[in-house]
mmCIF file of C-alpha atoms in Angstrom:
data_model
loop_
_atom_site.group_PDB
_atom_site.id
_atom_site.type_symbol
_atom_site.label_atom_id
_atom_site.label_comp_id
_atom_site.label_asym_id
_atom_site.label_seq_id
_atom_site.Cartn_x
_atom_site.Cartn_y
_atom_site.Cartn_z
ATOM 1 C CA UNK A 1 0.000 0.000 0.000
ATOM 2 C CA UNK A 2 2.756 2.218 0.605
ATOM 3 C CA UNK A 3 4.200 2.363 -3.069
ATOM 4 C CA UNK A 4 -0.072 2.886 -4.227
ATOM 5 C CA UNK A 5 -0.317 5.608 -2.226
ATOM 6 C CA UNK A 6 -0.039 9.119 -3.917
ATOM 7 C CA UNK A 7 -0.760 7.124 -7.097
ATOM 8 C CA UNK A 8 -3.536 7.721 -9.526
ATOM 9 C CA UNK A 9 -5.298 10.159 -6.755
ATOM 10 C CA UNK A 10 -2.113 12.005 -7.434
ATOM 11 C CA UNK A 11 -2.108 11.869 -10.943
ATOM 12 C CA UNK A 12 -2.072 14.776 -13.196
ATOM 13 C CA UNK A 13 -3.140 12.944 -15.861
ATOM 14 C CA UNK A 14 -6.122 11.974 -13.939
ATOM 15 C CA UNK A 15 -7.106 14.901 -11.608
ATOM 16 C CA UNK A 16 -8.404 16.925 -14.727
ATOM 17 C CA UNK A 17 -10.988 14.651 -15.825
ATOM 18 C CA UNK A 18 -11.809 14.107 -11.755
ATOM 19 C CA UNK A 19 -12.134 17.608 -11.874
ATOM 20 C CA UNK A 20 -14.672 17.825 -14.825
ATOM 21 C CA UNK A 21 -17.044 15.562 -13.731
ATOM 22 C CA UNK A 22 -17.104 16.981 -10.269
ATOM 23 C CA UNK A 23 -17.707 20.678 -12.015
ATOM 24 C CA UNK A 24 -20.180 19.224 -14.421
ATOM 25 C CA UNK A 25 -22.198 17.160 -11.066
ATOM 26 C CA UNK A 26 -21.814 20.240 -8.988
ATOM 27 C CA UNK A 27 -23.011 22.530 -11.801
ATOM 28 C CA UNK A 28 -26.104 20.249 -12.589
ATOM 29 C CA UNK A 29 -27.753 20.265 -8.788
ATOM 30 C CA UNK A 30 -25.457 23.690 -6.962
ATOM 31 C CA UNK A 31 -27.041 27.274 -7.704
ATOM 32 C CA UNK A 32 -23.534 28.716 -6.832
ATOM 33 C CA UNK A 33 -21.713 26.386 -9.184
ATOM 34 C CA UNK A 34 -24.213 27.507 -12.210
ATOM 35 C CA UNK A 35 -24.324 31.497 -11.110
ATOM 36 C CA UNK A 36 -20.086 31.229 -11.692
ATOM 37 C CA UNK A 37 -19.323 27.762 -13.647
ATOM 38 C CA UNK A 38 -16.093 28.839 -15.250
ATOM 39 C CA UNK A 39 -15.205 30.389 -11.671
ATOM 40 C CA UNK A 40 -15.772 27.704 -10.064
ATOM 41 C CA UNK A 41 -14.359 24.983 -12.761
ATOM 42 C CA UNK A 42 -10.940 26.553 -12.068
ATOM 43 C CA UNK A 43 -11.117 26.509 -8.646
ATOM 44 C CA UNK A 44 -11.828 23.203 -8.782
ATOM 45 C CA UNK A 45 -9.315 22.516 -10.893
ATOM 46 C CA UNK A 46 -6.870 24.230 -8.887
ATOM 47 C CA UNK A 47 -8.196 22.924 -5.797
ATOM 48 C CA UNK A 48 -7.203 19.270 -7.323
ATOM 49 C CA UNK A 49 -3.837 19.760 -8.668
ATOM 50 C CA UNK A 50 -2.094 21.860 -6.438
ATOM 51 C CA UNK A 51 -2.253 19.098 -3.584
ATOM 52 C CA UNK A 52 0.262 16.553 -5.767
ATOM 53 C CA UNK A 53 2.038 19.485 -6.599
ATOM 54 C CA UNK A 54 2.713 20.587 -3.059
ATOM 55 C CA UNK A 55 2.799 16.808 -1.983
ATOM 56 C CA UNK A 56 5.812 16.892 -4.467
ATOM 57 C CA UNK A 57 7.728 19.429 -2.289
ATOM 58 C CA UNK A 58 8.158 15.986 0.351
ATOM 59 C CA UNK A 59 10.568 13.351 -0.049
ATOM 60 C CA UNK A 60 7.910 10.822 0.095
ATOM 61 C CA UNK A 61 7.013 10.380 -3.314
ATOM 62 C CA UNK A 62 4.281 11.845 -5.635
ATOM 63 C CA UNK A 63 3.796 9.622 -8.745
ATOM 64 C CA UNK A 64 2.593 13.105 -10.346
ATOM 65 C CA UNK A 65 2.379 10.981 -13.752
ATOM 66 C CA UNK A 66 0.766 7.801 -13.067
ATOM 67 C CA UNK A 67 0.142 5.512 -14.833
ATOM 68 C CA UNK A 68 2.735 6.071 -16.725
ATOM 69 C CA UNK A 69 6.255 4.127 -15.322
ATOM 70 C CA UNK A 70 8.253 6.913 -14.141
ATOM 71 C CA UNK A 71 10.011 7.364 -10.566
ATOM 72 C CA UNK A 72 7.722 8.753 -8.274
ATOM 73 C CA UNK A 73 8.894 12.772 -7.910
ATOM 74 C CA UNK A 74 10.405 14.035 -4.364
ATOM 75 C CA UNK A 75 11.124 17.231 -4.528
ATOM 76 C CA UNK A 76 12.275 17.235 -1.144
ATOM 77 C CA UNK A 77 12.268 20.824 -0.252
ATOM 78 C CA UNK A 78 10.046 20.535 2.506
ATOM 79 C CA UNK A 79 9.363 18.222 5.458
ATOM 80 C CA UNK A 80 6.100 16.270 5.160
ATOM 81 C CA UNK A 81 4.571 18.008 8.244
ATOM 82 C CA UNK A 82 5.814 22.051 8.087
ATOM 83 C CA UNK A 83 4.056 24.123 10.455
ATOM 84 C CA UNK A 84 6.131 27.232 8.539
ATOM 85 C CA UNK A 85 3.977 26.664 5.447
ATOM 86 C CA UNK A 86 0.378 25.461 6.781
ATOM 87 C CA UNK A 87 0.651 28.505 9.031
ATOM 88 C CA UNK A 88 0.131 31.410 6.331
ATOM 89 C CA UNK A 89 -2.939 29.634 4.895
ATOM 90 C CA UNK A 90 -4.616 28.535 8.125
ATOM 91 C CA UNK A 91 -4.029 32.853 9.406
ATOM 92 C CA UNK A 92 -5.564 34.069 6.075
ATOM 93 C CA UNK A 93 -8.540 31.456 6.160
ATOM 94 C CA UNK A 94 -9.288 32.374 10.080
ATOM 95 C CA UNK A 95 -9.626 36.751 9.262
ATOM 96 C CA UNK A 96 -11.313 35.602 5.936
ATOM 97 C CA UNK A 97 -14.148 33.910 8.177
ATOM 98 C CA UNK A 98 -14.478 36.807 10.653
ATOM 99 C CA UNK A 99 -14.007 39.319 7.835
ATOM 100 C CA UNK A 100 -16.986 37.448 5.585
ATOM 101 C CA UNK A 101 -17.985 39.803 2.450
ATOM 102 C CA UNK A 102 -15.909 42.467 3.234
ATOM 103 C CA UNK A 103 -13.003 43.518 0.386
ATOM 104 C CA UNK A 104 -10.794 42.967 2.887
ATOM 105 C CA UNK A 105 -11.181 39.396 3.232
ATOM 106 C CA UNK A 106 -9.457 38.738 -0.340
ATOM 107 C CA UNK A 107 -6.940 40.732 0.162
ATOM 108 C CA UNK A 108 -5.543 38.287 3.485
ATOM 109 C CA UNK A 109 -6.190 35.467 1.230
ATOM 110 C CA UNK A 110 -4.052 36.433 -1.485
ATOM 111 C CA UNK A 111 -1.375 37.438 1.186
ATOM 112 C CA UNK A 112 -1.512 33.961 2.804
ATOM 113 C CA UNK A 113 -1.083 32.436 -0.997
ATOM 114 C CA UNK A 114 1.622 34.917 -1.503
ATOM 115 C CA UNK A 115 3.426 33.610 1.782
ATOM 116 C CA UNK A 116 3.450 30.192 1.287
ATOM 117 C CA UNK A 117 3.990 30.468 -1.672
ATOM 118 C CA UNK A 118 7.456 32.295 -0.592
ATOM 119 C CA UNK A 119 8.128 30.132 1.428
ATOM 120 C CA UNK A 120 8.453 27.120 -0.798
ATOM 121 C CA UNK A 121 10.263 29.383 -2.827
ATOM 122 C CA UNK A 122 12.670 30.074 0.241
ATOM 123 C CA UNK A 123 12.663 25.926 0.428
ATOM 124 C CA UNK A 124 14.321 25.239 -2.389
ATOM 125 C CA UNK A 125 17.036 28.003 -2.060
ATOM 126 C CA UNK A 126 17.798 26.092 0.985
ATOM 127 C CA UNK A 127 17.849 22.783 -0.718
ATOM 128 C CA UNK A 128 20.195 24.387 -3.305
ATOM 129 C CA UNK A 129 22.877 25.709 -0.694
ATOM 130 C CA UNK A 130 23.232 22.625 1.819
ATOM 131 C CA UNK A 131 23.692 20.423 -1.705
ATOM 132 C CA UNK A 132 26.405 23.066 -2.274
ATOM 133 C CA UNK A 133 28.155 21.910 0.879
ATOM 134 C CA UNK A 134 27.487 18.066 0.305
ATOM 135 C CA UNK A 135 28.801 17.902 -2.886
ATOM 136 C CA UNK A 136 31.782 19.158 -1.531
ATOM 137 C CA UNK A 137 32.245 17.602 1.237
ATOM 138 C CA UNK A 138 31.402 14.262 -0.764
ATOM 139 C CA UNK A 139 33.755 15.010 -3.078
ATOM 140 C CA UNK A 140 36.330 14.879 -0.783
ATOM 141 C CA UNK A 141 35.230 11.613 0.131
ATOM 142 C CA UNK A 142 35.465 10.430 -3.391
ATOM 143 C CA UNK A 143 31.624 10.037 -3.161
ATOM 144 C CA UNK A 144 31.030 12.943 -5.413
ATOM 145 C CA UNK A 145 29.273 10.735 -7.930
ATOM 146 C CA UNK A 146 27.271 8.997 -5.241
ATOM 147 C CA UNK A 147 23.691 9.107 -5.635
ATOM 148 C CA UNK A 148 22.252 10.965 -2.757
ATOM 149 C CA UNK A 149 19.790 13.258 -1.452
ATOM 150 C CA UNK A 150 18.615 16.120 1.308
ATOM 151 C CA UNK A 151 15.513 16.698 3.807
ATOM 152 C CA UNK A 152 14.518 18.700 6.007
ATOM 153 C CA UNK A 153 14.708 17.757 9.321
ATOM 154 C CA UNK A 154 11.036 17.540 11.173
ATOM 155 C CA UNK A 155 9.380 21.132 11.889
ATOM 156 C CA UNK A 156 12.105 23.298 10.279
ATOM 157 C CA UNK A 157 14.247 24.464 7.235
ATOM 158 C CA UNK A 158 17.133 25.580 8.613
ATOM 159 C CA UNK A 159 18.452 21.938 9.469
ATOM 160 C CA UNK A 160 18.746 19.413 7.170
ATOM 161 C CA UNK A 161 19.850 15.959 6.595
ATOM 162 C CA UNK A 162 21.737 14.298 3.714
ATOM 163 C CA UNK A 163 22.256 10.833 2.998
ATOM 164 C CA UNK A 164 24.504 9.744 0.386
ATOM 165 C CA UNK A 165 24.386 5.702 -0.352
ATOM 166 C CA UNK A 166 27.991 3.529 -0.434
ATOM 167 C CA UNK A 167 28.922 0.121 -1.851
ATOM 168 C CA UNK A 168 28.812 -0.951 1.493
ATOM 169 C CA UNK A 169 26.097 1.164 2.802
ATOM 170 C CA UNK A 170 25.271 4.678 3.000
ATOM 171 C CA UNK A 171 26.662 7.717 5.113
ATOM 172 C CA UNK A 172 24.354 10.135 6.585
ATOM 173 C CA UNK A 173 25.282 13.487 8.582
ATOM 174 C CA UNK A 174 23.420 17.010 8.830
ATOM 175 C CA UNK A 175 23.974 20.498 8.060
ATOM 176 C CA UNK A 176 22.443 23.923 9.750
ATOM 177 C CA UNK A 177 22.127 26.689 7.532
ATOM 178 C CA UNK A 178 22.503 28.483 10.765
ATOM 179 C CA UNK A 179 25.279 27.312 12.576
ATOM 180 C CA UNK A 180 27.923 25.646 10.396
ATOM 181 C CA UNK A 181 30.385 26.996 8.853
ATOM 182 C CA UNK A 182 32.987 23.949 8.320
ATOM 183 C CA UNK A 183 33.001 20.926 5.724
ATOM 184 C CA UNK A 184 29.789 18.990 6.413
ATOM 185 C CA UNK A 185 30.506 15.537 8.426
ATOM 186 C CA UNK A 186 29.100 11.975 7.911
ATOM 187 C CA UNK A 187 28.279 8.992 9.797
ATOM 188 C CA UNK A 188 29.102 5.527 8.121
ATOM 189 C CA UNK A 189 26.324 3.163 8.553
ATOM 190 C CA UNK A 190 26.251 -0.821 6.406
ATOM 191 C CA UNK A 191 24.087 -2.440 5.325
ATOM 192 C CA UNK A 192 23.846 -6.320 4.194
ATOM 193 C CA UNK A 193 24.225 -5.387 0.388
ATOM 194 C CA UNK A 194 25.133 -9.470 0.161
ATOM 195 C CA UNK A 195 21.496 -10.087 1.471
ATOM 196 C CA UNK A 196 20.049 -7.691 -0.631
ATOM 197 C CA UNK A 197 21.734 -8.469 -4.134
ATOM 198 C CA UNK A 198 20.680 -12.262 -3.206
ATOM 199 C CA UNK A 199 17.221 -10.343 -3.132
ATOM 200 C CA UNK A 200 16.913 -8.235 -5.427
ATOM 201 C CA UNK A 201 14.950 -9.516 -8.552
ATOM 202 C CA UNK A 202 12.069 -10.398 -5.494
ATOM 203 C CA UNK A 203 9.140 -8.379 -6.854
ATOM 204 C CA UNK A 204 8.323 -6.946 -3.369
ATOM 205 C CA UNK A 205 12.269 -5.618 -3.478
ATOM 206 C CA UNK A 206 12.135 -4.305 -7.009
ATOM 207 C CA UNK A 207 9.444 -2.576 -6.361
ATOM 208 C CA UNK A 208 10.334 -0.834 -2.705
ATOM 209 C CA UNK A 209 13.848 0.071 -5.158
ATOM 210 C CA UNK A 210 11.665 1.630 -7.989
ATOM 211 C CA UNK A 211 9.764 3.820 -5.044
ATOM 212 C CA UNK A 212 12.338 4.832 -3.141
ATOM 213 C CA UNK A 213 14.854 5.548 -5.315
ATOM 214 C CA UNK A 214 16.948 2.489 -4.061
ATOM 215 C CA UNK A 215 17.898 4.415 -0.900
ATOM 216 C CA UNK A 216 17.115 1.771 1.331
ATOM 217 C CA UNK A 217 19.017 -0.220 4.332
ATOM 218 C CA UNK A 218 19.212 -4.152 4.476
ATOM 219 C CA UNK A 219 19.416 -5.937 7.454
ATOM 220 C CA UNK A 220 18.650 -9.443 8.177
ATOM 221 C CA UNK A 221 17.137 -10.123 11.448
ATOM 222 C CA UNK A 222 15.497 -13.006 13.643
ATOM 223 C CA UNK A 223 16.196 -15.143 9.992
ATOM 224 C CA UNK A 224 13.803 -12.242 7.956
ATOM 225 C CA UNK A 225 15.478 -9.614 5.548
ATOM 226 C CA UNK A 226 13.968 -6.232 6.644
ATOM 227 C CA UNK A 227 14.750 -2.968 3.977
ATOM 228 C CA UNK A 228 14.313 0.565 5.816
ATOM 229 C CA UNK A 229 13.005 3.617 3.515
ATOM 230 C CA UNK A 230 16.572 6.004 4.371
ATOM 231 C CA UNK A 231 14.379 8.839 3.360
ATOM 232 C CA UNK A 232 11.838 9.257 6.420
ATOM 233 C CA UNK A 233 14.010 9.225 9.477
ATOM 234 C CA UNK A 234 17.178 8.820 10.697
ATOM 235 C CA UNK A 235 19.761 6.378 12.037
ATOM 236 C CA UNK A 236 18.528 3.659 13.534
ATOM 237 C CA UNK A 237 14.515 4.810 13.536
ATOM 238 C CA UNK A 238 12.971 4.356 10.131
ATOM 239 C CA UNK A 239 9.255 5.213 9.245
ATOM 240 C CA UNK A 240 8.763 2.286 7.147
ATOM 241 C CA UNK A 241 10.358 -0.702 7.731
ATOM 242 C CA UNK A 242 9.116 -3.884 5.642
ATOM 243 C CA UNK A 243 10.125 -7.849 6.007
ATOM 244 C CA UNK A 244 10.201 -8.793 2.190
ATOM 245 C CA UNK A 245 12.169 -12.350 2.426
ATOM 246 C CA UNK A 246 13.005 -15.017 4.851
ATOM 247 C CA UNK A 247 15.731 -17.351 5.234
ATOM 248 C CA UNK A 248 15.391 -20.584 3.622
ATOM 249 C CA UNK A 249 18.894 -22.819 3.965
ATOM 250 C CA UNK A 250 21.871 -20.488 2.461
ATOM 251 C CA UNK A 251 19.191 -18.579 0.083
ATOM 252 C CA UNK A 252 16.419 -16.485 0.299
ATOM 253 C CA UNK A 253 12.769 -17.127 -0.201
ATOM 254 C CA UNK A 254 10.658 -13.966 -1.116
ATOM 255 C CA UNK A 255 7.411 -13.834 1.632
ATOM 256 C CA UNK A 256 4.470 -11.421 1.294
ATOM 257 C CA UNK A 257 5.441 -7.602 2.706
ATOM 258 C CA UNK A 258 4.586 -7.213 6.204
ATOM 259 C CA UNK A 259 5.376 -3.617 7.387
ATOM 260 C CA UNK A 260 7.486 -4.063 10.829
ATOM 261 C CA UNK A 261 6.879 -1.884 14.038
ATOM 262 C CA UNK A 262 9.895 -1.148 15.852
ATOM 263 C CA UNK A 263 10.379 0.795 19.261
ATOM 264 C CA UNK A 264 10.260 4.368 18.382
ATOM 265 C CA UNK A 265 13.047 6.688 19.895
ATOM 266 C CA UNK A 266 13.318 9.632 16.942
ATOM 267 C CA UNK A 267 10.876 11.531 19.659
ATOM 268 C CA UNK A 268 13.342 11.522 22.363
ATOM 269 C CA UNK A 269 15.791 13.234 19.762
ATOM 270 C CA UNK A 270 13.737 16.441 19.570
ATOM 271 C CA UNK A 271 15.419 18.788 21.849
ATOM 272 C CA UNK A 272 18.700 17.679 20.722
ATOM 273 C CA UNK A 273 17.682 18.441 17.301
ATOM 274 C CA UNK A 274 16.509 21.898 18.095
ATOM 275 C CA UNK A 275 20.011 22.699 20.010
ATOM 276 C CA UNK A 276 22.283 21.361 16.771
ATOM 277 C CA UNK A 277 19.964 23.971 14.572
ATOM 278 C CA UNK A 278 21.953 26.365 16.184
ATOM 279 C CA UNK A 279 24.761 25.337 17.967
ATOM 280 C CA UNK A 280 27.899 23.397 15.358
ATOM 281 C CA UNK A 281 29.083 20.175 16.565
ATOM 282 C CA UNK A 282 32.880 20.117 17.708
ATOM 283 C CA UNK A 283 35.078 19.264 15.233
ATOM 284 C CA UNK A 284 36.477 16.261 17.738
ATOM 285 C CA UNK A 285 33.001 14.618 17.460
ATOM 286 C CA UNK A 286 32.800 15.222 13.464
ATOM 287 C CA UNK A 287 33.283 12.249 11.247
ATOM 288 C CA UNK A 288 32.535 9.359 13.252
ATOM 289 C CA UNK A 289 30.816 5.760 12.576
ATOM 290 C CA UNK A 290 28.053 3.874 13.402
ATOM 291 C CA UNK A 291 29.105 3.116 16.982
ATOM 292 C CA UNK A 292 30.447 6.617 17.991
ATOM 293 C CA UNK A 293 34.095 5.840 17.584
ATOM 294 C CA UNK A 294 36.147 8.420 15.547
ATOM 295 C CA UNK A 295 36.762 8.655 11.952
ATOM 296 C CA UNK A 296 40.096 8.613 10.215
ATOM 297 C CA UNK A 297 40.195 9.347 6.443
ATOM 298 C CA UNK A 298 43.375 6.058 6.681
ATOM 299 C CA UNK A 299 41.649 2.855 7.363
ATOM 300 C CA UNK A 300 43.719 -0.053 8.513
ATOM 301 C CA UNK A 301 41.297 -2.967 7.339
ATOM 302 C CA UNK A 302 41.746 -6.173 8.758
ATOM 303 C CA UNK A 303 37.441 -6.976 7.387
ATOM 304 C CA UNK A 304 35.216 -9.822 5.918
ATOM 305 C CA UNK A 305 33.137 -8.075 3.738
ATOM 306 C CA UNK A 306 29.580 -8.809 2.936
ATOM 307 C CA UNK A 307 30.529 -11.712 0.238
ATOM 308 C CA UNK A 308 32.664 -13.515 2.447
ATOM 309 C CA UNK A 309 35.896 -12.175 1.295
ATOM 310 C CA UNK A 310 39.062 -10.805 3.364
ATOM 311 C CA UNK A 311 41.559 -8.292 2.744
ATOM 312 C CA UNK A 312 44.431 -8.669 5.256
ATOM 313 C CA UNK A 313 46.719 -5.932 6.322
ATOM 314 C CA UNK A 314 44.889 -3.278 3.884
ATOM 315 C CA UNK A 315 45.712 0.181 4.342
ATOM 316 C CA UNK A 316 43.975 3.113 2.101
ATOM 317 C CA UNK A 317 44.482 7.244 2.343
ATOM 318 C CA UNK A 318 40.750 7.345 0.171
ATOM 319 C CA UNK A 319 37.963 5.862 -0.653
ATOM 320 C CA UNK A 320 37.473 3.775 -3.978
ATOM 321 C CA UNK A 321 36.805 5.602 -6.872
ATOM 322 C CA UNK A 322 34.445 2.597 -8.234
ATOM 323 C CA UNK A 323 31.084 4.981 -7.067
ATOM 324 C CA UNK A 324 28.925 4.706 -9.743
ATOM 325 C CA UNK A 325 26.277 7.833 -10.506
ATOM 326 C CA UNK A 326 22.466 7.465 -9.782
ATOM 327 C CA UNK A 327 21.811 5.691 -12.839
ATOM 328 C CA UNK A 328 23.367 2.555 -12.228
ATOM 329 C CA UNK A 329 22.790 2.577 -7.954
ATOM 330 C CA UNK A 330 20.851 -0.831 -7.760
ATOM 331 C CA UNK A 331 23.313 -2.157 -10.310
ATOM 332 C CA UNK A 332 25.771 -1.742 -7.103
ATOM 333 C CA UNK A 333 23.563 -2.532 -4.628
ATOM 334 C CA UNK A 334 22.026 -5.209 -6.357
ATOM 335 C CA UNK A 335 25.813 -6.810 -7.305
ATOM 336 C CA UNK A 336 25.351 -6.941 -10.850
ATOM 337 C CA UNK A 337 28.837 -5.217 -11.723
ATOM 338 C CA UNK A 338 30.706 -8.444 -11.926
ATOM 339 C CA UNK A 339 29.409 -9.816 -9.249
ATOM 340 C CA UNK A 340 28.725 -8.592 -5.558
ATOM 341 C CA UNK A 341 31.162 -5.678 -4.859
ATOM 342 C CA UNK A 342 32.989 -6.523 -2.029
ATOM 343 C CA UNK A 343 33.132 -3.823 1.288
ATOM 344 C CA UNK A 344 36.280 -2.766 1.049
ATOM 345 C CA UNK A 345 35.745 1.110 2.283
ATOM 346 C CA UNK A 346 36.857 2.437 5.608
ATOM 347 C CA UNK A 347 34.073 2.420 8.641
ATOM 348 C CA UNK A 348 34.021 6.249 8.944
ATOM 349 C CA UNK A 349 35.328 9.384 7.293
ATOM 350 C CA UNK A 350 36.058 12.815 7.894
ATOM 351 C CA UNK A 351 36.645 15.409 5.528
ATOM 352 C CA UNK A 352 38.594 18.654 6.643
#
């Protein structure tokens, strides 16, 4: 349901015709529809298709041109729940009821459309300068080709998140428009790519890849494979989490979708996320892994990676330039470059 959602009642192929028949029904048995019908036919219409439109703004997904096959769209200038935006519209529409007939009462609406409408505007300026700083500082990384994207974090613009994916994984690590003024840090965090290329051709997989852009997480757990959406949450709590496969011998056997419901902690993180809008971290705590320990851009690798494979006594001063751009992601992910790609990156990096 997740991947039909924001489908054809999203559609601007559809809404149109939706659109008609409700102008032509309304017309047919509504004196105020027939006093004003081409009025009202483009409000209607504009009623309709501004809400995939603005849904569009959200990383979630708006398949704006179903049914046609194409990626759903995500903007992602905006979190999915933005007080900042709602609260223009739901001002003007409170003095347009007191003010009732009055001139006046036009005049606040078009101000609240004009504000909003700003402020979208100001949204994807944002968007534009923190990808500014991630390229950079994923260039650094050698990840400059790495597909990748940036959110809001909950409630605000000013702090962001970006997640760029890894053969191994993905790193994640946030930016305030506000506060920071050095080389944006990242978190490394795996995944089981092994698991996941065994999985991939699984229709449930193929299609949570096609939705989501194939940034996902793989993780196989209590002898199920569970894929996290990267785009709604953070590290570890993920919005949707879905058990597509279960273990069967040394393979995988693909099982009906069944959404998971883990313990919820992002809550907890509130206040701290409020203080790092404006407040830089220290550049000792920049740069560090999964687990908290510090980063270090030389990697002594002693590591089994994913396939099985070890590389002894392997020391590196970069990552591996074998990133490949968006286009060819789930090729990585999925191990269909010659074979699984082996882990062979360092568990954290920093770049100064």
């Amino acid at each position: 349901l997740m991947t039909v959602h924001r489908s054809f009642s999203h559609s601007l192929l559809v809404l149109p015709l939706l659109g008609w028949l409700i102008w032509w029904l309304c017309k047919r048995r509504g004196k105020r529809v027939a006093a004003a019908p081409r009025r009202w036919f483009w409000a209607i219409q504009a009623a309709l298709l501004t809400h995939p439109l603005l849904d569009a703004f959200t990383v979630y997904g708006t398949q704006l041109l179903w049914p046609l096959p194409t990626q759903p769209v995500m903007w992602s200038s905006v979190f999915i729940i933005d007080p900042l935006y709602t609260v223009w519209l739901l001002a003007a529409c409170i003095a347009a009821f007191f003010l009732r007939e009055k001139p006046a009462a036009q005049r606040v609406l078009v101000a609240g459309l004009v504000l909003s409408t700003a402020y979208l505007g100001w949204s994807l300026v944002a968007k534009a300068l923190v990808e500014r700083e991630a390229g950079r500082a994923l260039a650094a990384m050698g990840l400059g080709d790495a597909p990748r994207f940036s959110v809001p974090m909950p409630f605000n613009p000013l702090l962001w998140r970006v997640v760029a994916m890894t053969p191994d994984g993905f790193v994640e690590g946030e930016h305030s428009l506000v506060a920071d003024t050095r080389l944006l840090a990242f978190r490394h965090h795996g995944s089981d790519v092994g698991a996941l290329a065994r999985a991939a051709e699984f229709p449930a997989v193929e299609r949570l890849a096609w939705f989501n852009h194939g940034f996902m997480k793989a993780r196989e757990r209590d002898g199920r494979l569970e894929l996290s959406d990267l785009r709604m949450g953070a590290e570890p709590d993920y919005t949707f989490v879905f058990a597509v496969a279960e273990r069967d011998g040394a393979a995988w056997r693909a099982v009906r979708p069944e959404q998971v419901r883990l313990p919820w902690e992002a809550t907890r993180r509130l206040g701290g996320m409020w203080e790092r809008i404006w407040v830089a971290p220290e550049a000792a705590q920049a740069g560090t892994d999964s687990g908290g320990r510090p980063a270090s851009i030389i990697s002594s690798a002693r590591r089994t990676g994913t396939d099985g494979s070890r590389s002894d006594g392997l020391r590196m001063k970069a990552l591996p330039q074998a990133i490949a751009g968006p286009n060819i992601h789930m090729g990585i992910i999925a191990g269909k470059l010659n074979g699984v790609m082996p882990a062979t990156t360092p568990n954290a990096w920093r770049a100064e």
